[in-house]
GROMACS .gro file of C-alpha atoms in nm:
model
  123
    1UNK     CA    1 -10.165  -4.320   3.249
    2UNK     CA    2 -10.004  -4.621   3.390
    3UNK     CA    3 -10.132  -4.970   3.228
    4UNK     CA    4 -10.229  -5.262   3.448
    5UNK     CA    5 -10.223  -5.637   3.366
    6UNK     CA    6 -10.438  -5.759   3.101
    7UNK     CA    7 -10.479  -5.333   2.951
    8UNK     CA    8 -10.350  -5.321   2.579
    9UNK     CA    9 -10.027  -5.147   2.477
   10UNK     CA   10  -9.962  -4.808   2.360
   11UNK     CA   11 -10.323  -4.670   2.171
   12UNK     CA   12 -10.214  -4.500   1.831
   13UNK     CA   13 -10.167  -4.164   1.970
   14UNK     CA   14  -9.967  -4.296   2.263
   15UNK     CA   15  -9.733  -4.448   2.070
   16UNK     CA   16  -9.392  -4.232   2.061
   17UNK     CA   17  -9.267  -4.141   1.727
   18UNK     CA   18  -8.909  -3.992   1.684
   19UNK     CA   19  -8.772  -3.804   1.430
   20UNK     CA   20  -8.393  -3.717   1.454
   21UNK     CA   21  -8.197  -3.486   1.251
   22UNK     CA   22  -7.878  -3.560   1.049
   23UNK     CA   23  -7.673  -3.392   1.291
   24UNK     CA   24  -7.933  -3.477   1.616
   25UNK     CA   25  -7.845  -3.854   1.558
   26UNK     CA   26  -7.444  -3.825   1.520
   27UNK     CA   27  -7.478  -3.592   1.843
   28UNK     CA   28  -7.682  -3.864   2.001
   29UNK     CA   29  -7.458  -4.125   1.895
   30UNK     CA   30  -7.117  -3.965   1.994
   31UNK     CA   31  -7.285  -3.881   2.297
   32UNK     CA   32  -7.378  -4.212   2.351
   33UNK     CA   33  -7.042  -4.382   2.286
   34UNK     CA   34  -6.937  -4.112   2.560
   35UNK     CA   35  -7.167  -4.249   2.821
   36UNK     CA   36  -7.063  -4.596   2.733
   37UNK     CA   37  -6.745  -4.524   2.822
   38UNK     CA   38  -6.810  -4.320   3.118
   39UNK     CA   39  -7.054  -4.599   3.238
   40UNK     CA   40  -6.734  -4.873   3.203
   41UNK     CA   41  -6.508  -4.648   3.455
   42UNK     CA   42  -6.823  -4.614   3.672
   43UNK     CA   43  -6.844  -4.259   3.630
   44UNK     CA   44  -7.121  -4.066   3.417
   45UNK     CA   45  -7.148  -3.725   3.315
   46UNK     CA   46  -7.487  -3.606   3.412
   47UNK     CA   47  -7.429  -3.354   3.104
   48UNK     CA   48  -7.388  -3.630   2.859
   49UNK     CA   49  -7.695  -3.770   2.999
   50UNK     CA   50  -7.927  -3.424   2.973
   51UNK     CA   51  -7.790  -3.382   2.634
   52UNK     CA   52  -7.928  -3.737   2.524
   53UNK     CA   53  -8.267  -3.681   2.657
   54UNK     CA   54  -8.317  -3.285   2.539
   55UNK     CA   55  -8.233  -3.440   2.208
   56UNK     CA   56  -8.485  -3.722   2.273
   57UNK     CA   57  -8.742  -3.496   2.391
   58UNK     CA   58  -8.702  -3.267   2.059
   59UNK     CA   59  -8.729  -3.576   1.858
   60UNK     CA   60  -9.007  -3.688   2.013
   61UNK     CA   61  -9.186  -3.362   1.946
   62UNK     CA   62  -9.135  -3.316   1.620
   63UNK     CA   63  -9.201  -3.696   1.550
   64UNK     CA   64  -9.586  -3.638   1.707
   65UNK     CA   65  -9.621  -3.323   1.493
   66UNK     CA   66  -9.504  -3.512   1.180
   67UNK     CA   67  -9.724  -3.811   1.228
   68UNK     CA   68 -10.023  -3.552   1.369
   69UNK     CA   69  -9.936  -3.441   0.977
   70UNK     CA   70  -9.955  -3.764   0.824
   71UNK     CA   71 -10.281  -3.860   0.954
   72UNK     CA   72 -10.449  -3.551   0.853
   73UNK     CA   73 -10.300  -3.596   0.495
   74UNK     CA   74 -10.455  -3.949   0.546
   75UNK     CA   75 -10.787  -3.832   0.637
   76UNK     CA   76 -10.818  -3.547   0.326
   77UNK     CA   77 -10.728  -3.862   0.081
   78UNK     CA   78 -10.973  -4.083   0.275
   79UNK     CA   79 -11.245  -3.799   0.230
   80UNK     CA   80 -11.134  -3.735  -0.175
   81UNK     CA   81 -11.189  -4.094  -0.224
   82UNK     CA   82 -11.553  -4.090  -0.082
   83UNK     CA   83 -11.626  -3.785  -0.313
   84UNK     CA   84 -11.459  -3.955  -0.613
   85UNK     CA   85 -11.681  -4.271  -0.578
   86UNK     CA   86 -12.020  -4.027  -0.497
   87UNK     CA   87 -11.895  -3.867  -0.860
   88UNK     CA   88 -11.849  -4.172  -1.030
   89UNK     CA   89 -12.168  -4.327  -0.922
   90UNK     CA   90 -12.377  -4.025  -1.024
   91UNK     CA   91 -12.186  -3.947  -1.340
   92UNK     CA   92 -12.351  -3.969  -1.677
   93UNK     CA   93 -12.259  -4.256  -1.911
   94UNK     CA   94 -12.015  -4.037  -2.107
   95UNK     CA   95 -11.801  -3.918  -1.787
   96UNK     CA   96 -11.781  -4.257  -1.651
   97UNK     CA   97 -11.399  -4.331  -1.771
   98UNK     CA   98 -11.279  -3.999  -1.644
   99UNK     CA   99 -11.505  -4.088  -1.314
  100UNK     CA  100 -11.321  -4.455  -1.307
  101UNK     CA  101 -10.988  -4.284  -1.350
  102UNK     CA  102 -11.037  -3.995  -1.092
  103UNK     CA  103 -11.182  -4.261  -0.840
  104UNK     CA  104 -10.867  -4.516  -0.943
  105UNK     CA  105 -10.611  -4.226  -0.856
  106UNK     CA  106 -10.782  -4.145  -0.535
  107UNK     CA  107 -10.751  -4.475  -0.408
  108UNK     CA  108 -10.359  -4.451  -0.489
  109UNK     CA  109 -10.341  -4.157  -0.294
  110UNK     CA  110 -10.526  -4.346  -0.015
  111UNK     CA  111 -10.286  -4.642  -0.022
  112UNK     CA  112 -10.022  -4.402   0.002
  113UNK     CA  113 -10.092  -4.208   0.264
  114UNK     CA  114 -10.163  -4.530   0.499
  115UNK     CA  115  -9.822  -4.666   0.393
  116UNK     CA  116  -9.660  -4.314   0.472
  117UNK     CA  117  -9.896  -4.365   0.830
  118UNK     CA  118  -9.809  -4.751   0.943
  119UNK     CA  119  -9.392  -4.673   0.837
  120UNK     CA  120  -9.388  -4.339   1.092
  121UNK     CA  121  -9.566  -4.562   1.342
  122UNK     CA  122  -9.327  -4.870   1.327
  123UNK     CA  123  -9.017  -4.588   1.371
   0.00000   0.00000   0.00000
């Protein structure tokens, strides 16, 4: 869906997350030095080109499938937190520390997992 004046950018699962390969991204760059040079005497090869983008488009897939991943690992720590702090509340005096603890750990995994979230989403 186009965006007029004044709309916002990209919503968070618009955005376009890639993930290349060790060997996708020195294909993409020698293929992309190949262009350059192609582009200088004014003369292209449309198979450099359709290389470029089928790598692009693979990247692109697996980048929404690995952020798809993140967010649901994000979610499941989100959701272990709220049961931590439901368990710490209602614990008795003597399983408060290991409540405290549990809860303290769950927020880690929390922080973690939004970290893991916002670096995907920057590229």
């Amino acid at each position: 869906m186009a965006r007029g004046a004044g709309q916002p950018g990209p919503t968070l699962w618009e955005a376009t997350v890639h993930s290349y390969t060790r060997a996708e991204s020195r294909e993409r760059s020698r293929l992309f030095r190949k262009g350059f040079k192609q582009a200088l005497a004014d003369c292209v090869d449309p198979h450099v080109t359709r290389r470029i983008e089928a790598i692009d488009r693979a990247a692109a897939e697996r980048g929404a499938l690995e952020l798809r991943a993140l967010h649901d690992v994000q979610a499941t720590a989100r959701q272990d937190l709220a049961r931590t702090k439901a368990a710490e509340r209602t614990a008795p005096r003597a399983d408060k520390p290991a409540a405290k603890q549990a809860r303290k750990e769950a927020e880690q995994r929390v922080r973690l997992a939004e970290r893991a979230v916002q670096k995907a989403e920057r590229g």
